Each structure stands twice: as structure tokens, then as C-alpha cells.
mmCIF file of C-alpha atoms and ligand atoms in Angstrom:
data_model
loop_
_atom_site.group_PDB
_atom_site.id
_atom_site.type_symbol
_atom_site.label_atom_id
_atom_site.label_comp_id
_atom_site.label_asym_id
_atom_site.label_seq_id
_atom_site.Cartn_x
_atom_site.Cartn_y
_atom_site.Cartn_z
ATOM 1 C CA MET F 1 202.018 143.329 192.966
ATOM 2 C CA ILE F 2 203.423 142.294 189.691
ATOM 3 C CA HIS F 3 200.459 141.039 187.507
ATOM 4 C CA PRO F 4 200.960 138.597 184.790
ATOM 5 C CA VAL F 5 199.272 140.408 182.097
ATOM 6 C CA ALA F 6 197.525 144.000 181.643
ATOM 7 C CA VAL F 7 194.791 144.845 178.897
ATOM 8 C CA LEU F 8 195.175 148.409 177.836
ATOM 9 C CA GLY F 9 191.985 149.846 176.485
ATOM 10 C CA GLY F 10 188.295 149.410 176.997
ATOM 11 C CA GLY F 11 186.692 149.308 173.511
ATOM 12 C CA ILE F 12 185.538 145.891 172.113
ATOM 13 C CA ALA F 13 189.153 144.312 171.546
ATOM 14 C CA GLY F 14 189.946 145.203 175.245
ATOM 15 C CA ALA F 15 186.870 143.885 176.478
ATOM 16 C CA ALA F 16 186.919 140.583 174.609
ATOM 17 C CA ALA F 17 190.813 140.201 175.562
ATOM 18 C CA ALA F 18 190.082 140.773 179.212
ATOM 19 C CA LEU F 19 187.049 138.248 179.202
ATOM 20 C CA ARG F 20 189.008 135.605 177.386
ATOM 21 C CA LEU F 21 191.958 135.716 179.860
ATOM 22 C CA ALA F 22 189.652 135.371 182.986
ATOM 23 C CA GLN F 23 187.920 132.559 181.214
ATOM 24 C CA GLY F 24 191.382 131.044 180.645
ATOM 25 C CA GLY F 25 191.961 131.286 184.239
ATOM 26 C CA ILE F 26 194.699 134.246 184.271
ATOM 27 C CA ARG F 27 193.267 137.352 185.997
ATOM 28 C CA PRO F 28 194.109 140.367 183.992
ATOM 29 C CA VAL F 29 194.596 143.830 185.111
ATOM 30 C CA TRP F 30 192.632 145.842 182.841
ATOM 31 C CA ILE F 31 193.286 149.742 182.368
ATOM 32 C CA ALA F 32 190.612 151.727 180.799
ATOM 33 C CA GLN F 33 189.021 154.575 181.365
ATOM 34 C CA ASN F 34 185.022 154.478 181.490
ATOM 35 C CA ARG F 35 183.461 155.439 178.197
ATOM 36 C CA GLN F 36 182.847 159.363 178.024
ATOM 37 C CA ASP F 37 181.013 159.423 174.693
ATOM 38 C CA ALA F 38 177.247 159.396 174.682
ATOM 39 C CA PHE F 39 177.212 157.989 171.332
ATOM 40 C CA LYS F 40 180.014 155.890 169.313
ATOM 41 C CA PRO F 41 179.703 155.582 165.618
ATOM 42 C CA GLY F 42 180.724 151.814 164.266
ATOM 43 C CA GLU F 43 177.017 149.969 164.807
ATOM 44 C CA HIS F 44 177.108 147.462 161.773
ATOM 45 C CA LEU F 45 178.129 144.348 163.376
ATOM 46 C CA SER F 46 178.885 141.657 160.341
ATOM 47 C CA ALA F 47 177.364 138.233 160.808
ATOM 48 C CA ALA F 48 180.754 136.807 161.225
ATOM 49 C CA ALA F 49 180.864 138.241 164.421
ATOM 50 C CA THR F 50 178.324 135.834 165.918
ATOM 51 C CA PRO F 51 180.396 132.558 166.217
ATOM 52 C CA LEU F 52 183.007 134.555 167.746
ATOM 53 C CA LEU F 53 180.909 135.819 170.189
ATOM 54 C CA LYS F 54 179.567 132.477 170.859
ATOM 55 C CA THR F 55 183.247 131.272 171.826
ATOM 56 C CA LEU F 56 182.910 133.996 174.368
ATOM 57 C CA GLY F 57 179.566 132.941 175.901
ATOM 58 C CA SER F 58 178.267 136.423 174.588
ATOM 59 C CA ASP F 59 175.958 136.079 171.573
ATOM 60 C CA ALA F 60 172.700 136.152 173.721
ATOM 61 C CA MET F 61 173.519 139.837 174.040
ATOM 62 C CA LEU F 62 172.818 140.160 170.447
ATOM 63 C CA ARG F 63 169.190 139.272 171.215
ATOM 64 C CA SER F 64 168.677 142.496 173.191
ATOM 65 C CA GLU F 65 166.053 144.838 171.962
ATOM 66 C CA VAL F 66 168.245 147.974 172.063
ATOM 67 C CA HIS F 67 169.970 146.060 168.687
ATOM 68 C CA ARG F 68 167.978 145.265 165.615
ATOM 69 C CA HIS F 69 168.851 142.724 162.909
ATOM 70 C CA ALA F 70 170.045 144.190 160.000
ATOM 71 C CA HIS F 71 167.711 142.624 157.167
ATOM 72 C CA SER F 72 167.755 145.358 154.906
ATOM 73 C CA THR F 73 171.190 146.730 153.438
ATOM 74 C CA TYR F 74 170.988 148.528 150.344
ATOM 75 C CA SER F 75 173.850 150.145 148.024
ATOM 76 C CA ALA F 76 174.046 152.698 145.038
ATOM 77 C CA TRP F 77 177.589 152.057 144.153
ATOM 78 C CA GLY F 78 178.655 152.143 140.566
ATOM 79 C CA SER F 79 175.401 153.274 139.564
ATOM 80 C CA ASP F 80 172.243 155.046 140.770
ATOM 81 C CA THR F 81 170.102 151.842 141.184
ATOM 82 C CA LEU F 82 170.049 150.667 144.976
ATOM 83 C CA VAL F 83 170.931 147.099 144.921
ATOM 84 C CA GLU F 84 170.291 145.018 148.133
ATOM 85 C CA ARG F 85 174.209 143.926 149.643
ATOM 86 C CA ASN F 86 173.008 141.008 151.683
ATOM 87 C CA ALA F 87 171.660 138.887 148.958
ATOM 88 C CA ILE F 88 172.962 135.808 150.298
ATOM 89 C CA ILE F 89 171.526 133.869 153.702
ATOM 90 C CA HIS F 90 174.094 133.998 156.560
ATOM 91 C CA LEU F 91 174.388 130.641 158.177
ATOM 92 C CA GLU F 92 175.255 132.657 161.424
ATOM 93 C CA GLY F 93 172.167 134.545 161.137
ATOM 94 C CA PRO F 94 171.761 138.287 159.942
ATOM 95 C CA PRO F 95 174.147 141.047 160.681
ATOM 96 C CA THR F 96 173.099 143.258 163.701
ATOM 97 C CA VAL F 97 172.869 147.072 164.027
ATOM 98 C CA LEU F 98 173.787 147.551 167.344
ATOM 99 C CA ASP F 99 173.518 150.048 170.070
ATOM 100 C CA ARG F 100 177.189 150.439 170.432
ATOM 101 C CA GLY F 101 177.276 151.723 173.751
ATOM 102 C CA ALA F 102 175.033 148.908 175.228
ATOM 103 C CA PHE F 103 177.033 146.180 173.673
ATOM 104 C CA GLU F 104 180.232 147.485 174.987
ATOM 105 C CA ASP F 105 179.143 148.076 178.194
ATOM 106 C CA ALA F 106 177.399 144.421 178.222
ATOM 107 C CA LEU F 107 180.729 142.835 177.174
ATOM 108 C CA THR F 108 182.644 145.205 179.879
ATOM 109 C CA ALA F 109 180.205 143.889 182.641
ATOM 110 C CA GLN F 110 180.739 140.184 181.333
ATOM 111 C CA ALA F 111 184.734 140.530 181.370
ATOM 112 C CA ILE F 112 184.556 141.936 184.932
ATOM 113 C CA ALA F 113 182.169 139.430 186.438
ATOM 114 C CA ALA F 114 184.763 136.699 184.978
ATOM 115 C CA GLY F 115 187.368 138.351 187.034
ATOM 116 C CA ALA F 116 189.019 141.083 185.366
ATOM 117 C CA LEU F 117 190.421 143.150 187.327
ATOM 118 C CA ARG F 118 189.342 147.079 185.931
ATOM 119 C CA ILE F 119 191.056 150.261 186.787
ATOM 120 C CA ASP F 120 188.941 153.353 185.414
ATOM 121 C CA GLN F 121 191.879 155.504 184.308
ATOM 122 C CA ASP F 122 194.005 156.094 181.152
ATOM 123 C CA VAL F 123 197.643 155.013 180.926
ATOM 124 C CA GLY F 124 199.743 158.313 180.988
ATOM 125 C CA ASP F 125 203.206 156.976 180.754
ATOM 126 C CA LEU F 126 204.656 153.119 180.164
ATOM 127 C CA ARG F 127 208.183 151.551 179.995
ATOM 128 C CA ILE F 128 209.592 148.576 179.980
ATOM 129 C CA ALA F 129 212.768 147.640 182.003
ATOM 130 C CA ASP F 130 214.101 143.971 182.848
ATOM 131 C CA GLY F 131 211.396 142.166 181.085
ATOM 132 C CA LEU F 132 208.432 144.229 183.447
ATOM 133 C CA TRP F 133 206.219 146.825 182.074
ATOM 134 C CA HIS F 134 205.575 149.737 184.270
ATOM 135 C CA LEU F 135 202.340 151.485 183.411
ATOM 136 C CA ASP F 136 201.443 154.965 184.883
ATOM 137 C CA THR F 137 197.888 156.281 185.276
ATOM 138 C CA ARG F 138 196.639 159.341 187.164
ATOM 139 C CA GLU F 139 196.895 157.477 190.536
ATOM 140 C CA ASN F 140 198.792 154.100 190.239
ATOM 141 C CA ARG F 141 201.887 152.472 188.816
ATOM 142 C CA ILE F 142 200.952 149.142 187.773
ATOM 143 C CA GLU F 143 203.551 146.390 186.846
ATOM 144 C CA ALA F 144 203.108 143.652 184.832
ATOM 145 C CA GLY F 145 204.724 140.963 182.943
ATOM 146 C CA PHE F 146 202.969 141.129 179.350
ATOM 147 C CA VAL F 147 200.927 143.796 177.981
ATOM 148 C CA PHE F 148 198.005 143.586 175.297
ATOM 149 C CA ASP F 149 197.713 146.931 173.458
ATOM 150 C CA ALA F 150 194.116 147.565 172.785
ATOM 151 C CA THR F 151 193.998 151.394 172.749
ATOM 152 C CA GLY F 152 192.615 151.693 169.217
ATOM 153 C CA ARG F 153 194.344 153.667 166.678
ATOM 154 C CA LYS F 154 196.491 155.319 169.081
ATOM 155 C CA ALA F 155 198.058 152.038 169.709
ATOM 156 C CA ILE F 156 200.180 153.334 172.468
ATOM 157 C CA VAL F 157 202.435 150.324 172.927
ATOM 158 C CA ALA F 158 202.569 149.142 169.134
ATOM 159 C CA SER F 159 203.161 152.555 167.600
ATOM 160 C CA LYS F 160 206.338 152.942 170.009
ATOM 161 C CA PHE F 161 207.782 149.545 169.114
ATOM 162 C CA ALA F 162 206.644 148.677 165.288
ATOM 163 C CA THR F 163 205.827 150.590 162.196
ATOM 164 C CA ARG F 164 202.209 151.842 161.484
ATOM 165 C CA PHE F 165 201.219 152.206 157.845
ATOM 166 C CA GLN F 166 198.539 154.592 156.521
ATOM 167 C CA ALA F 167 196.966 153.759 153.374
ATOM 168 C CA ASP F 168 194.530 156.609 153.023
ATOM 169 C CA LYS F 169 193.385 159.489 154.554
ATOM 170 C CA LEU F 170 189.567 158.602 154.903
ATOM 171 C CA SER F 171 187.789 160.455 157.474
ATOM 172 C CA CYS F 172 184.096 160.608 158.815
ATOM 173 C CA GLN F 173 181.534 163.108 159.518
ATOM 174 C CA TYR F 174 178.587 161.744 161.505
ATOM 175 C CA ALA F 175 175.496 163.320 162.994
ATOM 176 C CA LEU F 176 172.404 161.616 164.350
ATOM 177 C CA PHE F 177 169.218 162.453 163.187
ATOM 178 C CA THR F 178 165.566 162.492 164.571
ATOM 179 C CA SER F 179 162.056 162.919 163.849
ATOM 180 C CA ALA F 180 158.843 163.753 165.400
ATOM 181 C CA ASP F 181 156.830 161.910 162.927
ATOM 182 C CA GLN F 182 154.879 159.187 164.147
ATOM 183 C CA ASP F 183 155.207 156.869 161.236
ATOM 184 C CA ARG F 184 157.423 153.485 161.947
ATOM 185 C CA PRO F 185 160.455 154.291 159.687
ATOM 186 C CA ARG F 186 161.454 151.453 157.383
ATOM 187 C CA PRO F 187 164.447 149.928 159.022
ATOM 188 C CA VAL F 188 167.182 149.977 156.507
ATOM 189 C CA THR F 189 170.762 150.742 156.128
ATOM 190 C CA LEU F 190 171.656 152.821 152.912
ATOM 191 C CA ILE F 191 175.048 153.261 151.330
ATOM 192 C CA GLU F 192 175.568 155.646 148.097
ATOM 193 C CA THR F 193 178.525 157.347 146.660
ATOM 194 C CA GLU F 194 178.996 160.999 145.388
ATOM 195 C CA ALA F 195 182.018 162.651 143.736
ATOM 196 C CA ARG F 196 183.492 163.520 146.907
ATOM 197 C CA GLY F 197 183.156 160.255 148.689
ATOM 198 C CA TRP F 198 180.428 158.185 149.927
ATOM 199 C CA TRP F 199 177.322 158.044 152.588
ATOM 200 C CA TYR F 200 175.914 155.646 154.951
ATOM 201 C CA MET F 201 172.806 155.668 156.973
ATOM 202 C CA SER F 202 171.291 153.554 159.192
ATOM 203 C CA VAL F 203 168.047 153.185 161.388
ATOM 204 C CA LEU F 204 169.008 152.406 164.598
ATOM 205 C CA ALA F 205 166.725 149.883 167.198
ATOM 206 C CA ASP F 206 165.449 153.397 168.913
ATOM 207 C CA GLN F 207 164.384 154.914 165.662
ATOM 208 C CA ARG F 208 166.977 157.509 165.605
ATOM 209 C CA VAL F 209 169.094 157.831 162.316
ATOM 210 C CA ILE F 210 172.754 157.713 162.118
ATOM 211 C CA VAL F 211 174.318 159.403 158.732
ATOM 212 C CA ASN F 212 177.862 159.342 158.100
ATOM 213 C CA PHE F 213 179.880 161.023 155.213
ATOM 214 C CA TYR F 214 183.043 159.772 154.114
ATOM 215 C CA SER F 215 185.538 161.586 152.340
ATOM 216 C CA ASP F 216 189.470 162.270 152.654
ATOM 217 C CA ALA F 217 190.568 164.817 155.332
ATOM 218 C CA ASP F 218 192.828 166.633 153.162
ATOM 219 C CA LEU F 219 190.466 167.351 150.497
ATOM 220 C CA PRO F 220 188.763 170.985 149.924
ATOM 221 C CA GLY F 221 185.440 171.468 151.168
ATOM 222 C CA PHE F 222 185.455 168.330 153.713
ATOM 223 C CA ALA F 223 186.700 170.249 156.657
ATOM 224 C CA ASN F 224 183.929 172.812 156.828
ATOM 225 C CA ALA F 225 181.056 171.150 155.099
ATOM 226 C CA GLU F 226 177.734 170.855 157.011
ATOM 227 C CA LEU F 227 176.383 167.648 157.138
ATOM 228 C CA GLU F 228 172.680 168.338 156.955
ATOM 229 C CA GLU F 229 173.241 170.662 154.182
ATOM 230 C CA ASN F 230 175.592 167.968 152.256
ATOM 231 C CA THR F 231 172.957 165.339 152.641
ATOM 232 C CA GLN F 232 171.035 167.156 149.760
ATOM 233 C CA GLN F 233 173.911 165.679 147.443
ATOM 234 C CA THR F 234 172.645 162.462 147.997
ATOM 235 C CA LYS F 235 169.542 160.716 146.234
ATOM 236 C CA ALA F 236 168.374 157.320 148.268
ATOM 237 C CA ILE F 237 169.356 159.086 151.793
ATOM 238 C CA SER F 238 167.860 162.701 151.357
ATOM 239 C CA ALA F 239 164.640 160.889 149.934
ATOM 240 C CA TYR F 240 164.503 158.606 153.122
ATOM 241 C CA LEU F 241 165.319 161.367 155.728
ATOM 242 C CA SER F 242 162.612 163.841 153.957
ATOM 243 C CA ASP F 243 159.983 160.885 153.631
ATOM 244 C CA TYR F 244 160.109 160.144 157.300
ATOM 245 C CA GLY F 245 160.763 163.744 158.372
ATOM 246 C CA TYR F 246 164.167 163.313 159.766
ATOM 247 C CA LYS F 247 166.215 166.721 161.090
ATOM 248 C CA ILE F 248 169.780 166.694 162.415
ATOM 249 C CA SER F 249 170.036 166.486 166.280
ATOM 250 C CA GLY F 250 173.177 167.764 167.938
ATOM 251 C CA LYS F 251 176.333 168.432 166.320
ATOM 252 C CA THR F 252 178.434 167.069 163.429
ATOM 253 C CA LYS F 253 181.421 165.345 164.616
ATOM 254 C CA ARG F 254 184.437 164.102 162.825
ATOM 255 C CA ILE F 255 186.542 161.046 163.124
ATOM 256 C CA THR F 256 189.533 159.085 161.470
ATOM 257 C CA ALA F 257 188.484 156.204 159.362
ATOM 258 C CA ASN F 258 191.370 155.386 157.788
ATOM 259 C CA SER F 259 193.131 152.010 157.056
ATOM 260 C CA SER F 260 196.014 151.652 158.891
ATOM 261 C CA TRP F 261 198.149 148.748 160.301
ATOM 262 C CA ILE F 262 200.885 147.742 162.776
ATOM 263 C CA ALA F 263 203.606 145.264 161.254
ATOM 264 C CA PRO F 264 204.458 143.582 163.137
ATOM 265 C CA ALA F 265 201.786 143.023 165.355
ATOM 266 C CA ILE F 266 203.736 141.451 168.502
ATOM 267 C CA GLY F 267 206.978 142.356 169.989
ATOM 268 C CA GLU F 268 208.885 141.608 173.161
ATOM 269 C CA GLY F 269 206.341 141.405 175.806
ATOM 270 C CA TRP F 270 203.510 142.884 173.850
ATOM 271 C CA VAL F 271 200.694 142.088 171.670
ATOM 272 C CA ALA F 272 198.742 144.596 169.373
ATOM 273 C CA ILE F 273 194.914 143.787 168.995
ATOM 274 C CA GLY F 274 191.748 145.335 167.523
ATOM 275 C CA ASP F 275 192.552 148.685 165.796
ATOM 276 C CA ALA F 276 195.521 149.008 167.520
ATOM 277 C CA SER F 277 196.740 146.210 165.212
ATOM 278 C CA ALA F 278 194.946 146.844 162.216
ATOM 279 C CA ALA F 279 192.181 149.483 161.523
ATOM 280 C CA PHE F 280 189.839 149.052 158.548
ATOM 281 C CA ASP F 281 187.562 151.120 156.147
ATOM 282 C CA PRO F 282 184.206 151.079 157.724
ATOM 283 C CA LEU F 283 182.673 150.157 153.997
ATOM 284 C CA SER F 284 184.089 146.700 155.040
ATOM 285 C CA SER F 285 182.301 146.095 158.414
ATOM 286 C CA HIS F 286 185.386 144.573 159.342
ATOM 287 C CA GLY F 287 186.733 146.382 162.289
ATOM 288 C CA MET F 288 184.474 144.795 165.249
ATOM 289 C CA THR F 289 184.753 141.547 164.043
ATOM 290 C CA THR F 290 188.231 141.631 163.711
ATOM 291 C CA ALA F 291 188.685 143.484 167.364
ATOM 292 C CA LEU F 292 186.741 139.895 168.515
ATOM 293 C CA TRP F 293 188.770 137.765 166.571
ATOM 294 C CA SER F 294 192.216 139.091 167.429
ATOM 295 C CA ALA F 295 191.512 139.377 171.201
ATOM 296 C CA ILE F 296 190.407 135.561 171.252
ATOM 297 C CA GLN F 297 193.424 134.635 169.004
ATOM 298 C CA ALA F 298 196.118 136.554 171.160
ATOM 299 C CA ALA F 299 194.411 135.684 174.604
ATOM 300 C CA ASP F 300 194.199 132.027 173.656
ATOM 301 C CA ALA F 301 197.865 131.812 172.836
ATOM 302 C CA PHE F 302 198.677 133.782 175.954
ATOM 303 C CA VAL F 303 196.721 131.351 178.251
ATOM 304 C CA ALA F 304 198.062 128.492 176.522
ATOM 305 C CA LYS F 305 201.718 129.848 176.881
ATOM 306 C CA ASP F 306 202.474 129.378 173.142
ATOM 307 C CA ARG F 307 204.974 131.777 171.578
ATOM 308 C CA SER F 308 204.626 130.029 168.114
ATOM 309 C CA ARG F 309 200.525 130.443 168.355
ATOM 310 C CA MET F 310 201.143 133.966 169.217
ATOM 311 C CA PHE F 311 203.387 134.417 165.955
ATOM 312 C CA ALA F 312 200.579 132.421 163.974
ATOM 313 C CA TYR F 313 198.406 135.372 165.004
ATOM 314 C CA ALA F 314 200.485 138.017 163.997
ATOM 315 C CA ASP F 315 201.184 136.091 160.630
ATOM 316 C CA ASN F 316 197.101 135.570 160.180
ATOM 317 C CA LEU F 317 196.466 139.379 160.746
ATOM 318 C CA ALA F 318 199.065 140.594 158.212
ATOM 319 C CA LYS F 319 197.703 138.014 155.686
ATOM 320 C CA GLY F 320 194.123 139.340 156.468
ATOM 321 C CA VAL F 321 195.208 142.772 155.880
ATOM 322 C CA GLU F 322 196.574 142.147 152.654
ATOM 323 C CA ASP F 323 193.444 140.344 151.325
ATOM 324 C CA TYR F 324 191.435 143.035 152.686
ATOM 325 C CA ARG F 325 193.522 145.791 150.858
ATOM 326 C CA THR F 326 193.104 143.854 147.651
ATOM 327 C CA ALA F 327 189.198 143.686 148.216
ATOM 328 C CA LEU F 328 188.795 147.240 149.016
ATOM 329 C CA HIS F 329 190.499 148.447 146.014
ATOM 330 C CA ARG F 330 188.624 146.407 143.933
ATOM 331 C CA VAL F 331 185.556 147.614 145.526
ATOM 332 C CA TYR F 332 186.699 151.311 145.366
ATOM 333 C CA ALA F 333 187.778 150.962 141.744
ATOM 334 C CA SER F 334 184.343 149.575 140.797
ATOM 335 C CA GLU F 335 182.884 153.072 141.257
ATOM 336 C CA LYS F 336 183.651 154.798 137.907
ATOM 337 C CA ARG F 337 181.425 157.448 137.691
ATOM 338 C CA TRP F 338 183.705 160.027 139.140
ATOM 339 C CA ALA F 339 186.987 158.611 138.308
ATOM 340 C CA ASN F 340 188.555 161.958 137.827
ATOM 341 C CA CYS F 341 187.620 163.368 141.150
ATOM 342 C CA PRO F 342 190.493 163.174 143.460
ATOM 343 C CA PHE F 343 188.667 160.944 146.152
ATOM 344 C CA TRP F 344 188.030 158.306 143.435
ATOM 345 C CA ALA F 345 191.091 158.856 141.387
ATOM 346 C CA ARG F 346 193.275 158.153 144.318
ATOM 347 C CA ARG F 347 191.764 154.927 145.065
ATOM 348 C CA ILE F 348 191.629 153.794 141.417
ATOM 349 C CA GLU F 349 195.472 154.554 141.089
ATOM 350 C CA ALA F 350 196.218 152.660 144.349
ATOM 351 C CA SER F 351 194.101 149.460 143.090
ATOM 352 C CA THR F 352 196.246 149.623 139.848
ATOM 353 C CA LYS F 353 199.300 149.323 142.123
ATOM 354 C CA THR F 354 198.311 146.075 143.999
ATOM 355 C CA ASP F 355 196.099 144.245 141.394
HETATM 356 C C1 LIG R 401 183.083 156.164 161.609
HETATM 357 C C2 LIG R 401 183.520 154.957 161.986
HETATM 358 C C3 LIG R 401 182.463 153.893 161.434
HETATM 359 C C4 LIG R 401 182.675 152.319 161.832
HETATM 360 N N1 LIG R 401 181.990 151.458 161.367
HETATM 361 C C5 LIG R 401 182.047 150.524 161.669
HETATM 362 C C6 LIG R 401 180.939 149.308 161.424
HETATM 363 O O1 LIG R 401 179.716 149.593 161.070
HETATM 364 N N2 LIG R 401 181.362 148.053 161.487
HETATM 365 C C7 LIG R 401 182.479 147.659 162.189
HETATM 366 O O2 LIG R 401 182.684 146.493 162.441
HETATM 367 N N3 LIG R 401 183.414 148.474 162.351
HETATM 368 C C8 LIG R 401 183.311 149.866 162.037
HETATM 369 N N4 LIG R 401 184.179 150.684 162.768
HETATM 370 C C9 LIG R 401 185.335 150.386 163.141
HETATM 371 C C10 LIG R 401 185.145 149.877 164.658
HETATM 372 O O3 LIG R 401 184.512 150.949 165.350
HETATM 373 C C11 LIG R 401 186.585 149.474 165.244
HETATM 374 O O4 LIG R 401 187.285 148.563 164.667
HETATM 375 C C12 LIG R 401 186.602 148.961 166.841
HETATM 376 O O5 LIG R 401 185.852 150.135 167.530
HETATM 377 C C13 LIG R 401 187.641 148.631 167.063
HETATM 378 O O6 LIG R 401 187.608 148.137 168.827
HETATM 379 P P1 LIG R 401 188.994 148.564 169.374
HETATM 380 O O7 LIG R 401 188.518 148.355 170.890
HETATM 381 O O8 LIG R 401 190.092 148.035 168.669
HETATM 382 O O9 LIG R 401 189.407 150.073 169.510
HETATM 383 P P2 LIG R 401 188.414 151.212 170.214
HETATM 384 O O10 LIG R 401 186.861 151.049 169.840
HETATM 385 O O11 LIG R 401 189.032 152.544 169.496
HETATM 386 O O12 LIG R 401 188.756 151.295 171.557
HETATM 387 C C14 LIG R 401 190.049 151.780 172.118
HETATM 388 C C15 LIG R 401 190.054 152.159 173.579
HETATM 389 O O13 LIG R 401 191.271 152.415 173.954
HETATM 390 C C16 LIG R 401 191.088 153.605 174.816
HETATM 391 N N5 LIG R 401 192.536 154.161 174.930
HETATM 392 C C17 LIG R 401 193.192 154.964 174.277
HETATM 393 N N6 LIG R 401 194.378 155.255 174.736
HETATM 394 C C18 LIG R 401 194.321 154.814 175.983
HETATM 395 C C19 LIG R 401 195.023 154.902 177.103
HETATM 396 N N7 LIG R 401 196.318 155.885 177.048
HETATM 397 N N8 LIG R 401 195.145 154.187 178.158
HETATM 398 C C20 LIG R 401 193.970 153.596 178.420
HETATM 399 N N9 LIG R 401 193.025 153.277 177.131
HETATM 400 C C21 LIG R 401 193.095 153.957 176.061
HETATM 401 C C22 LIG R 401 190.127 154.305 174.523
HETATM 402 O O14 LIG R 401 189.653 155.396 175.102
HETATM 403 C C23 LIG R 401 189.017 153.384 173.820
HETATM 404 O O15 LIG R 401 188.245 152.983 174.820
HETATM 405 C C24 LIG R 401 184.011 152.033 162.339
HETATM 406 C C25 LIG R 401 184.980 152.836 162.633
HETATM 407 C C26 LIG R 401 184.821 154.537 162.347
HETATM 408 C C27 LIG R 401 185.780 155.513 162.761
#
């Protein structure tokens, strides 16, 4: 059987594309191995995602108790003073601190219920011949006329046929913290900078705390640094952890978090969406929203059989990446306290090239 379209990758972009295609009356084959990780970092969902979830008929899932509204986000960026980040009221409602696994599982269930044909395996090998994709998994060969590449930063299709640009070497160390204290912790998100990079901490709905430390992968000290010891370098975050008795639980993990993008994001018989098309610095909280947006844009263009709409998607994405890079440079350049330290000096230099 030849499928009209295959969606590769089981993250937010893949789930949203599979769902939207099915809603448009096209049954996609969706090749995506079930999630292995117990915890996936990346939980701060921007309020801008709410209208996109409404488009998908998925916004009710944000009301689940496993997520919490992110009313209080503070950052110490450019000075020691904590400043509230969400000073303006969002018409779409507040941002959300997700239980990321539960959110992805709910989107997946919705896509399958809408008719997406899920194959729970990774794509190993792939090639295109005579306008037809041959996609090999461990057990199957699947043939499809068109491919949605939603395989995240690996971009297994797009990186074969287009150039991937990498703006920096940002990497993240993260770990979960738990507390035996009975006091209910204040549900906050904190961001603060230090000489080697910046820190993020957020209280999840189940009262565990996620702590992320961002620096460049090639800088001395980052690779071997112990996250719990390192939290001593922070002010607001270490004070919060100590006030509520939080201790690290489990191992520190490491993951790439740099800005990278594909140009162009479409080609003969394929389109890239989500991180496969453009992956953003987590400081921006753009990743999940762009995964939803790109999946909807590309799926709607495919359903409408409108090639010019598909090109418009790629153009809008490229413009969005340019705007994002300019804004990000400005934010990093606004932290001047460690201008001579490599992490910050690199970013200040990059900002002088684009401004
Ligand atoms: C440390 C960190 C913190 C972040 N914090 C935030 C945040 O607070 N807010 C926010 O909005 N964004 C955040 N992000 C970004 C956000 O997580 C991503 O933008 C989002 O996950 C993109 O979704 P995706 O579906 O495109 O890719 P992914 O979530 O990476 O999913 C890709 C999927 O493709 C699968 N895959 C890979 N290879 C194959 C293959 N060969 N065959 C089949 N499937 C394959 C993978 O297993 C995976 O399931 C963060 C990112 C990082 C690294």
C-alpha cells in the first residue's frame, strides 16, 4: 500500500501534524517510537500556544491538573534584582508549566483517535525514488508520496536535502529535585544568570522542581560540573531550594539546546516542522509553540494541495528565525556583568554582527 503522506517523529510537531492531517481528511501513516524517557525537559508553554491548541481542538487538555498556570515567572537578568517577567496580562490566558509527558501523550491519543495510523518504530533507512519515499523501520518497509520530517534536531530527512545552520553551542544540564517538607512550595519559575551561563528553575504541578543550567558545551568546567554543587553559584534558585528543603533526585542529564535551523524547510516531496525545521534557545520559550504552528501550517497546505501555501510556510519560518535571532541577541547583550567571560562575550560579539 502506498500512503499519501508519512509523518516521522513522535514529539509535539509530529503529533500535531498527524492530528491536523487526519482532521483534514487525509489519513497519515505516523512512524514514531513510543516515548522512552520518563521525563522530558521543556515545560514552559507560551500563552501564544493556546490559540494553536484551539485550532487543533486540544486546548481543553491544558485544564488538566497535571499542568499548572505559570502566573509567577521572575528573572534576574542584567542585575541581581528579580523582575517579574509576565508583567502584561495575556489575552490568551497565562503560560502553562506542563507535565510534558502527559501533554504529548494526550496529543498522541487525539491524533490516533482522529485516524492517524501509528507505527511504533523508528525510521532506520530512507530513500526517495521516482517520487516515492521508501521508509525502512525494524520490521516494515513503508511507501509514501510525501514526508513530514518531525524528527526534532536530528531532522533525518531535512538534513539530507538542505543545509542545517548552527548559531551556537548551547547545552543544558538538568535534574529533578524533590523535597520531603510538608510546606507547599510557592509555585514559581526563576531565571538567573552567572558568569558561565544561565539557570532556570520551575516548580511542576506535582511539586517536583526542575533545574536547568545552560552553558556552551565546549567551555571548560561544563562537561564535568555537578549540578547540585553548582546551584551554590546561584542566588535566588539556591535560596529557594534551601528554603523548601529540595535535594537532587536522580541523575543529572545533558541535552543539546542550541539555536539551529534548516534552509529551506521544504523540498521535493518533504517538509520539515518543529525542531527539525528550526530549534530555538529555550530562553525564548518558542520551541513548543513553533512546533504546533509549523505542524498546522504545513498540514493545512498539504490538505489544500496548495504548493504556494507550502512555500509561504517556509518563507514565514525563515523570517521568523531572523526575527528570533535579532531578539535573542538583544536579550543576551543586555546582560553586561560578565561581558569578559567566554559564554557572554561570544553572544555580545554575535549581537554586534546582526544589529
Ligand atoms: C533543555 C530544553 C528546554 C526546553 N524548554 C522549552 C520550554 O520551556 N518551552 C518551549 O516551548 N520549548 C522548550 N524547549 C524546546 C522544545 O522542547 C522543542 O522545541 C520541542 O520538543 C520540539 O518538538 P518536536 O516534536 O519538533 O521535536 P522533539 O520533541 O525532539 O521530537 C522529535 C521526535 O522524533 C523522534 N525521532 C528521532 N529520530 C527518529 C527516527 N529516525 N524515526 C522516527 N522518529 C524519530 C524522537 O524520538 C522524538 O520523539 C526546550 C528544549 C530543551 C532542549
